[in-house]
PDB file of C-alpha atoms and ligand atoms in Angstrom:
ATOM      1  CA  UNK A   8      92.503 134.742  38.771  1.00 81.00           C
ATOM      2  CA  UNK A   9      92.528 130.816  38.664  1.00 85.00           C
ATOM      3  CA  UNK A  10      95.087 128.645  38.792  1.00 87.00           C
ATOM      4  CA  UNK A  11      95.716 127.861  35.595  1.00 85.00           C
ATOM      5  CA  UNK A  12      96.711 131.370  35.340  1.00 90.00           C
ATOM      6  CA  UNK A  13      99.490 131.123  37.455  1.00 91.00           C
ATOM      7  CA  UNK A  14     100.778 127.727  37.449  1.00 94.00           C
ATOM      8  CA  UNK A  15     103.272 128.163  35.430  1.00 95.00           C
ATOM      9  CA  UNK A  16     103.791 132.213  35.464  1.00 97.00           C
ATOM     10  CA  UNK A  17     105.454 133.299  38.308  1.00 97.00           C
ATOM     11  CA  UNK A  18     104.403 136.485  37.886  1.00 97.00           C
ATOM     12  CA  UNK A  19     100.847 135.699  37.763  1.00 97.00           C
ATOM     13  CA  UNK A  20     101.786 133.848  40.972  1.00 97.00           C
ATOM     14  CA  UNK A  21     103.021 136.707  42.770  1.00 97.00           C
ATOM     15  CA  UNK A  22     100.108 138.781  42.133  1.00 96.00           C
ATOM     16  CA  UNK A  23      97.631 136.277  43.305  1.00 96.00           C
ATOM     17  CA  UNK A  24      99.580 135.738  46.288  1.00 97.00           C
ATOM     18  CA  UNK A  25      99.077 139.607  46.890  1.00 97.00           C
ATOM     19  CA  UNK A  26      95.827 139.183  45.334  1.00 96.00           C
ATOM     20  CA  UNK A  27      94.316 136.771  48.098  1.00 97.00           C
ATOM     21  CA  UNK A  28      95.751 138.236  51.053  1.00 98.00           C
ATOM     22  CA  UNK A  29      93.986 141.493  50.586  1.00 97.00           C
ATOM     23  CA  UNK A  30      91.200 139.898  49.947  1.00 97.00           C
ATOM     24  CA  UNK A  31      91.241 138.182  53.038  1.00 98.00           C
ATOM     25  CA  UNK A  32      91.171 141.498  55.038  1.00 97.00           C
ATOM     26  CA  UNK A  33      87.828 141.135  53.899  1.00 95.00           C
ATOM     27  CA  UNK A  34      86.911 138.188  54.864  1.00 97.00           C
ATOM     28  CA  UNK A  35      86.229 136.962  57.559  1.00 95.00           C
ATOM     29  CA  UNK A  36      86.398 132.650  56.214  1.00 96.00           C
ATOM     30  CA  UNK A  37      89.168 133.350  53.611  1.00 98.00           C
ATOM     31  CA  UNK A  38      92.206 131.166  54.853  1.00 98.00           C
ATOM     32  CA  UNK A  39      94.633 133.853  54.930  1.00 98.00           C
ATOM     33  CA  UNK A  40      92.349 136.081  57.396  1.00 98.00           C
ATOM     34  CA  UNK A  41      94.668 134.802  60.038  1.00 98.00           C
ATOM     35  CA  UNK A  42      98.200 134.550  59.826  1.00 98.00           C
ATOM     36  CA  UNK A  43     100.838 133.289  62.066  1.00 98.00           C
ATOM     37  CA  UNK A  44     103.309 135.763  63.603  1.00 99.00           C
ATOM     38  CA  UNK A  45     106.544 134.481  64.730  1.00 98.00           C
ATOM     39  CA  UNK A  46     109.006 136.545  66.906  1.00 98.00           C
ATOM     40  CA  UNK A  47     111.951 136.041  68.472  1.00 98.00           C
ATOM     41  CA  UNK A  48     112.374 136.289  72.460  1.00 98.00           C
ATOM     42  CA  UNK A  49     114.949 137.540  74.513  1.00 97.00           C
ATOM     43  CA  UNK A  50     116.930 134.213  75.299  1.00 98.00           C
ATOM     44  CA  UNK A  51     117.029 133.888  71.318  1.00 97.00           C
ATOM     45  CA  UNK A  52     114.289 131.052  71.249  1.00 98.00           C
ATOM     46  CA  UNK A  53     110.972 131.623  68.423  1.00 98.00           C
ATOM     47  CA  UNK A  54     107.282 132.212  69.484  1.00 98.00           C
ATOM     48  CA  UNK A  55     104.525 131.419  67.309  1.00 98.00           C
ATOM     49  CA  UNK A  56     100.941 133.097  67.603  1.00 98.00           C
ATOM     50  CA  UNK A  57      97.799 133.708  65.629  1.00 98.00           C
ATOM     51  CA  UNK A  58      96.706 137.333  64.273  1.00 98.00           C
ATOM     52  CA  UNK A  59      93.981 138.530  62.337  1.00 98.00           C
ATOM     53  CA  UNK A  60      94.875 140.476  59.200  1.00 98.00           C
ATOM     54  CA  UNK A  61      93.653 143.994  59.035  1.00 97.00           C
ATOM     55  CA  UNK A  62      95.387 144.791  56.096  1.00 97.00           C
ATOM     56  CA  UNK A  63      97.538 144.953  52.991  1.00 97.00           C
ATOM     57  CA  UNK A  64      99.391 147.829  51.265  1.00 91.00           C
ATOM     58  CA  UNK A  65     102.265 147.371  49.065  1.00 81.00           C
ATOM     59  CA  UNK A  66     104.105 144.828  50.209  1.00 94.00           C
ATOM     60  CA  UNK A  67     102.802 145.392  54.013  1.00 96.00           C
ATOM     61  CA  UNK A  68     101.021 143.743  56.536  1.00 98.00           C
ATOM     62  CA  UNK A  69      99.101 145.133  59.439  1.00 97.00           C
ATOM     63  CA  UNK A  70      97.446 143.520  62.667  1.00 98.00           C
ATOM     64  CA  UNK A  71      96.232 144.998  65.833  1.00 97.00           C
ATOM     65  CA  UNK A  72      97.628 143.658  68.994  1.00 98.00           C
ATOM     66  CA  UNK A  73      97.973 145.185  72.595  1.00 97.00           C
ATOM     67  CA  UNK A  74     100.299 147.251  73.579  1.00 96.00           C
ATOM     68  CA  UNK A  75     101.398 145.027  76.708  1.00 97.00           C
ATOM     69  CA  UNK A  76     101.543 141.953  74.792  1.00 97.00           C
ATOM     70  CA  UNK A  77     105.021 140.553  74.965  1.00 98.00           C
ATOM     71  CA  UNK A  78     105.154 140.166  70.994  1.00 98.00           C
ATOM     72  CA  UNK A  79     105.342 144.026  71.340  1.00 98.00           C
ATOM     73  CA  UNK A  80     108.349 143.469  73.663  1.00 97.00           C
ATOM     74  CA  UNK A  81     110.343 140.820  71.285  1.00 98.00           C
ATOM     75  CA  UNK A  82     109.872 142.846  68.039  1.00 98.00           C
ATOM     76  CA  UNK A  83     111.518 146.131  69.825  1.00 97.00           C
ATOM     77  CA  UNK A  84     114.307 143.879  70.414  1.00 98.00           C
ATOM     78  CA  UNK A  85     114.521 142.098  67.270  1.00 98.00           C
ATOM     79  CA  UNK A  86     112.204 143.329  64.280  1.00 98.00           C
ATOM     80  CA  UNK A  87     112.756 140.839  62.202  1.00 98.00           C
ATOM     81  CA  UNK A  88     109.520 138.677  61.775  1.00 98.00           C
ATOM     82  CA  UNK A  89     108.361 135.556  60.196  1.00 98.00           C
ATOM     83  CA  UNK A  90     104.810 135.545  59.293  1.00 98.00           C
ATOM     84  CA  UNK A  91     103.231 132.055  57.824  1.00 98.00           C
ATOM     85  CA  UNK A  92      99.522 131.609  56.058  1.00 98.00           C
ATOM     86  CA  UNK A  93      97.754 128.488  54.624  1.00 98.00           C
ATOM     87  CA  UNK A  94      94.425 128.938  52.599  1.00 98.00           C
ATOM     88  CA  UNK A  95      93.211 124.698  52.329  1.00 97.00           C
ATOM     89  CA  UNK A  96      90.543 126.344  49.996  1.00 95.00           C
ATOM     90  CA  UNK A  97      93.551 127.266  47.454  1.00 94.00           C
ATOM     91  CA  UNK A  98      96.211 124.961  48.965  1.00 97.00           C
ATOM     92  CA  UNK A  99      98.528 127.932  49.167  1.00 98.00           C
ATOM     93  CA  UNK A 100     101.372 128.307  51.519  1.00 98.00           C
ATOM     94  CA  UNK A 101     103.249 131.787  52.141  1.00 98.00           C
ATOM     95  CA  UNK A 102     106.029 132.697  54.278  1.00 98.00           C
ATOM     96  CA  UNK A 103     106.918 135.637  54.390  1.00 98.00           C
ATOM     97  CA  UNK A 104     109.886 137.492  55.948  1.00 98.00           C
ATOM     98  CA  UNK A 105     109.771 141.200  57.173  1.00 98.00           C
ATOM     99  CA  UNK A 106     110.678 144.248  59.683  1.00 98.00           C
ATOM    100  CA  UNK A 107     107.667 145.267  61.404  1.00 98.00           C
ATOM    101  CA  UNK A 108     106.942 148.602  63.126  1.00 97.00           C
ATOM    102  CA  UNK A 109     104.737 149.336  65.743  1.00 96.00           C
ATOM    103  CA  UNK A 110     102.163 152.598  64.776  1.00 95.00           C
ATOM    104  CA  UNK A 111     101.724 154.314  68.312  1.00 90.00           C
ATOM    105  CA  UNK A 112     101.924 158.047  67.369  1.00 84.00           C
ATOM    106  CA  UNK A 113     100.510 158.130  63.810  1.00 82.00           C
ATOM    107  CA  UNK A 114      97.169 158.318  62.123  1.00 90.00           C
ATOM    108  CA  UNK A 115      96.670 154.223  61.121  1.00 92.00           C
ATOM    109  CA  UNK A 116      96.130 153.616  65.286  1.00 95.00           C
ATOM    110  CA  UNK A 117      93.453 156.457  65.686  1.00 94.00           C
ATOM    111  CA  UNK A 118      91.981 155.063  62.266  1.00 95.00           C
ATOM    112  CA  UNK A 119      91.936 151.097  63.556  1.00 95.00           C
ATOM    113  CA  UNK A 120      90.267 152.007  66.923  1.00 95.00           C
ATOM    114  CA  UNK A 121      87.763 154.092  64.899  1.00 94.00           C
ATOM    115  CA  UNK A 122      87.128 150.807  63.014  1.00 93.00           C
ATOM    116  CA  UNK A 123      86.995 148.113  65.830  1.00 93.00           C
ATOM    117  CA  UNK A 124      83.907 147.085  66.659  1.00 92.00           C
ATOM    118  CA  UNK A 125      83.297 147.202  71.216  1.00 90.00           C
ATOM    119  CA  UNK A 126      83.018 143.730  71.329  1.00 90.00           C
ATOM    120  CA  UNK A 127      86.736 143.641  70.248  1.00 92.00           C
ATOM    121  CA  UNK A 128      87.744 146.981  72.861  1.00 93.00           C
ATOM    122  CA  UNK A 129      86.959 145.239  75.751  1.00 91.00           C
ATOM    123  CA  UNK A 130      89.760 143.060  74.783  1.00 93.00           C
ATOM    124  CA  UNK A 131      92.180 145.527  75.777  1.00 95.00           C
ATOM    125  CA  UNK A 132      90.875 147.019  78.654  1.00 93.00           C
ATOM    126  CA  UNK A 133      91.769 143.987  80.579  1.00 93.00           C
ATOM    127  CA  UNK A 134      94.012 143.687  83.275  1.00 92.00           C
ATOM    128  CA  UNK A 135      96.168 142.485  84.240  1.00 95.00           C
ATOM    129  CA  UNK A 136      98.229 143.143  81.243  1.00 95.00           C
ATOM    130  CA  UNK A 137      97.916 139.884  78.533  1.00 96.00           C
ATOM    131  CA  UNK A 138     100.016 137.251  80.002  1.00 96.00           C
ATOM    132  CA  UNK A 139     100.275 138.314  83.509  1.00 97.00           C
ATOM    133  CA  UNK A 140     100.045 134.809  86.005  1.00 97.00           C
ATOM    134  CA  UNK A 141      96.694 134.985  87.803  1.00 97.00           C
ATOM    135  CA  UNK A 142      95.478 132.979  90.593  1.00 97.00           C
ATOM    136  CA  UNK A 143      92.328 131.485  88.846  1.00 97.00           C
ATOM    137  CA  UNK A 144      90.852 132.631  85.471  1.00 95.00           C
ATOM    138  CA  UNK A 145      88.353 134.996  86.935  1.00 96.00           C
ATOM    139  CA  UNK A 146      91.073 137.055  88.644  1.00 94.00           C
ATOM    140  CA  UNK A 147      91.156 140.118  85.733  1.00 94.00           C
ATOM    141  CA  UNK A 148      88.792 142.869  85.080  1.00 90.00           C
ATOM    142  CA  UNK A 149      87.745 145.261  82.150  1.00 86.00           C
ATOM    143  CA  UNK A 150      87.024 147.784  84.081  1.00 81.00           C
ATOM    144  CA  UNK A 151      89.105 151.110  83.520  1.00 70.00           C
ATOM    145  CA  UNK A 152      88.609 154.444  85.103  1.00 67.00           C
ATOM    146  CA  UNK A 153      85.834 156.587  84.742  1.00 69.00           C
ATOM    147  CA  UNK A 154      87.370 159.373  83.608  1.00 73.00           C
ATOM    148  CA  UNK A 155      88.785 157.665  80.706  1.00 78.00           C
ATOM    149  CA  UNK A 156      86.462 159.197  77.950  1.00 74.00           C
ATOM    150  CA  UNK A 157      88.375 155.693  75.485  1.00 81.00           C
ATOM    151  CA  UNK A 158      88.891 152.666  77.374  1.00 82.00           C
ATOM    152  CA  UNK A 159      90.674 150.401  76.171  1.00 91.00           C
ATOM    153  CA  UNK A 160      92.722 152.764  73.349  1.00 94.00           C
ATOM    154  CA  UNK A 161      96.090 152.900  75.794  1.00 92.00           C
ATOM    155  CA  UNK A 162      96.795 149.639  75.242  1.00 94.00           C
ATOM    156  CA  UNK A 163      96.050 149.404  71.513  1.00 96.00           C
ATOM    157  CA  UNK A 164      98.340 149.350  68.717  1.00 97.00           C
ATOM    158  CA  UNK A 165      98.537 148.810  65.694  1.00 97.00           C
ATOM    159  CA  UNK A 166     101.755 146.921  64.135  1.00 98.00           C
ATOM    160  CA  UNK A 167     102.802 146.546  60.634  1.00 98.00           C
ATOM    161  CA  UNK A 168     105.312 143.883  58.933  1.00 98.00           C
ATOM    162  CA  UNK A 169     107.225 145.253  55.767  1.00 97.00           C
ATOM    163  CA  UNK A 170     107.879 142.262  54.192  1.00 98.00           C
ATOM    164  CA  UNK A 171     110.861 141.929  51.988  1.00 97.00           C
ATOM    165  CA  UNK A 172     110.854 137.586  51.114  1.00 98.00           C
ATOM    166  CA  UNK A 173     108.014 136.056  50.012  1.00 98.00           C
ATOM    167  CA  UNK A 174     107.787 131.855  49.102  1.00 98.00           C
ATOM    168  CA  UNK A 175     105.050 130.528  47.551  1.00 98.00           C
ATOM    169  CA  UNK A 176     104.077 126.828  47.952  1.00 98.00           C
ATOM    170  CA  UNK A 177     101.248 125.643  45.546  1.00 98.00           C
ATOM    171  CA  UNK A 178     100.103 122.467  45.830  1.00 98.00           C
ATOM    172  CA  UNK A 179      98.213 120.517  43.030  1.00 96.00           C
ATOM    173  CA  UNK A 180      97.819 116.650  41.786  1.00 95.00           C
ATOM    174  CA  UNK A 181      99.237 117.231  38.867  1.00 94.00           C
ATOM    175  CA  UNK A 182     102.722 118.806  40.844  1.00 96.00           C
ATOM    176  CA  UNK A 183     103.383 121.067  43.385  1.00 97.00           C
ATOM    177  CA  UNK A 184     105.215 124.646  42.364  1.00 97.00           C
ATOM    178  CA  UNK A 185     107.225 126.688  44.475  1.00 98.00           C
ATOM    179  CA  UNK A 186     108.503 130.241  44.480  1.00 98.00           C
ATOM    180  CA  UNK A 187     110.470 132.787  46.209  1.00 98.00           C
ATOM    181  CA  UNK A 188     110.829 136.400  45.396  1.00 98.00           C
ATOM    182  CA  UNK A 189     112.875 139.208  47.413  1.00 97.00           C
ATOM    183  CA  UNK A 190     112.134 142.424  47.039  1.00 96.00           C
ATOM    184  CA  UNK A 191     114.979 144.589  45.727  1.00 94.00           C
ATOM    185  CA  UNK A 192     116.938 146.547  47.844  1.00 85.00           C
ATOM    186  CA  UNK A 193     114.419 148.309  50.028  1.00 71.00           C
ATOM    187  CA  UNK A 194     112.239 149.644  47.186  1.00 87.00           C
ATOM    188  CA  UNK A 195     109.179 148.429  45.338  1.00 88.00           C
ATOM    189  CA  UNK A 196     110.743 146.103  42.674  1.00 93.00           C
ATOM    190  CA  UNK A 197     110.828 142.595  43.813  1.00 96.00           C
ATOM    191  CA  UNK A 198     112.659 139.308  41.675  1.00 96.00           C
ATOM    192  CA  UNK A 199     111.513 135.902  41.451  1.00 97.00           C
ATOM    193  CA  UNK A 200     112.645 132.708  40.764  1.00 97.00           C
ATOM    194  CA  UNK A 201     111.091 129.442  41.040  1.00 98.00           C
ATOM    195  CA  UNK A 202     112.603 126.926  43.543  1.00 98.00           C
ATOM    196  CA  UNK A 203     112.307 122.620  43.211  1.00 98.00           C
ATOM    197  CA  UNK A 204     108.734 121.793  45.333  1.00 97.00           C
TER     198      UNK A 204
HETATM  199  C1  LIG B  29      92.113 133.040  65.742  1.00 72.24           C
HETATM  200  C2  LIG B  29      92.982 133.926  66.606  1.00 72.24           C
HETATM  201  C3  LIG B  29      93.175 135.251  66.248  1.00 72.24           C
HETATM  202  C4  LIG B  29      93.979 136.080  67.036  1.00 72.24           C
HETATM  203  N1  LIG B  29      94.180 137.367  66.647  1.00 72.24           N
HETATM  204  C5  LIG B  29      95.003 138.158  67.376  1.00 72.24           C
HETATM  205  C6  LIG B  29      95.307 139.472  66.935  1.00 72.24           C
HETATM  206  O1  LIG B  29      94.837 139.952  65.890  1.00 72.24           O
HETATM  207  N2  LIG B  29      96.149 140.200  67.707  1.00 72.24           N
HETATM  208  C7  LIG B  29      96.707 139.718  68.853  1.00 72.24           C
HETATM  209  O2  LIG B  29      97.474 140.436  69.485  1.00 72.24           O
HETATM  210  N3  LIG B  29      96.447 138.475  69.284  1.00 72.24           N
HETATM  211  C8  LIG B  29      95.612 137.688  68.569  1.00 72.24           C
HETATM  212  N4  LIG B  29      95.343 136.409  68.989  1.00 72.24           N
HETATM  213  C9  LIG B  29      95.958 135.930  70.248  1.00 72.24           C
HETATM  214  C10 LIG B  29      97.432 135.583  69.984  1.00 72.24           C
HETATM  215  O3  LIG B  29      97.507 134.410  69.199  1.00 72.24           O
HETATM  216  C11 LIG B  29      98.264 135.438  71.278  1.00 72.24           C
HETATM  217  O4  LIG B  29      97.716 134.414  72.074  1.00 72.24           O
HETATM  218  C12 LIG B  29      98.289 136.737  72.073  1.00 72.24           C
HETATM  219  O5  LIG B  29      98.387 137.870  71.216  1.00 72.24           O
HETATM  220  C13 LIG B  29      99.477 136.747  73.050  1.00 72.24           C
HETATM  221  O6  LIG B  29     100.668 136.637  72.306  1.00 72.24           O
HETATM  222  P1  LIG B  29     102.077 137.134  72.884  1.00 72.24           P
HETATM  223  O7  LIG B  29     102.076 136.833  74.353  1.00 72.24           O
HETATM  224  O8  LIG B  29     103.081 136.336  72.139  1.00 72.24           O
HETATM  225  O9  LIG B  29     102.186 138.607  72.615  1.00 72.24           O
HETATM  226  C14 LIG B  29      94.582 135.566  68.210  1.00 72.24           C
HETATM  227  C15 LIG B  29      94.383 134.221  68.550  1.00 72.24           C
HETATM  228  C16 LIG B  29      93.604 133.428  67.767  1.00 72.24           C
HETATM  229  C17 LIG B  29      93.420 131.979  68.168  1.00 72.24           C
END
């Protein structure tokens, strides 16, 4: 889909919003392979961090993150995310607004770790847990026990953000369009409307 298709049919545009960020689960350069997550923390003040997109069903997102990680922390307090993502390629901006779950117990964590390659395990065998204060940077270790036959898989997790708001920023010479759409009352159907750029 180009962008004449969906300049001036928001429709169009809400697909191709959909459209490009499955697309970049799959790759690697697309500008929407990683997305900013922002949480809120305990003493009601945002945080802002990068995560890579690992993908997009119906109106969800999914990243990977470690189970330590205090993101993990904020979002059992307060579920309610903001997630942000800039392709330059397209010059598309979304924000998006959403509950997100973490996905400790069912199938999509077992199916992740499956998936990620060892280069990115060793990530979360690391201790001290992500964040910890450390004396000097070499002070942590990937080392896990011996007899764990998966190291690493504790602290993995997989989180997803159901995303219920969606605005679209499009930017182009010959005028910017913008967009918001909210999906409908928890199910699938979502309305639009443009909004001034
Ligand atoms: C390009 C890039 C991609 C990243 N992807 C992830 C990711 O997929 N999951 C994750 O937990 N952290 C990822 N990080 C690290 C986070 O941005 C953050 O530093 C870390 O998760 C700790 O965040 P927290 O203390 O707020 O939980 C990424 C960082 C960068 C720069």
């Amino acid at each position: 889909m180009s962008a004449a298709d969906f300049y001036d049919d928001l429709d169009a545009a809400f697909a191709h919003a959909w459209q490009q960020l499955a697309r970049a689960v799959a790759d690697r350069r697309h500008g929407f392979r990683v997305i900013q997550l922002a949480t809120t923390a305990a003493d009601g003040t945002p945080r802002v961090r990068s995560v890579v997109l690992r993908a997009v069903t119906a109106g969800q997102l999914q990243f990977h993150t470690d189970s330590r990680s205090a993101k993990l922390t904020e979002i059992a307090a307060q579920p309610r995310v903001a997630l942000h993502a800039y392709d330059a390629r397209d010059k598309l901006q979304l924000r998006l607004l959403g509950s997100a779950s973490r996905h400790d117990q069912d199938d999509r964590r077992a199916a992740a770790w499956a998936a990620t390659q060892e280069m990115s395990r060793v990530c979360y065998r690391i201790q001290p847990a992500p964040g910890t204060p450390i004396a000097n940077p070499h002070a942590v270790t990937h080392a896990m026990p011996q007899a764990d036959p998966d190291p690493g898989y504790r602290n993995f997790t997989v989180v997803s953000v159901t995303v219920d708001r969606l605005e679209w920023l499009y930017l182009a010479a010959a005028g910017h369009r913008r967009a918001r759409w909210q999906r409908c009352a928890g199910g699938d159907d979502w309305s639009g409307h443009w909004l001034a750029p």
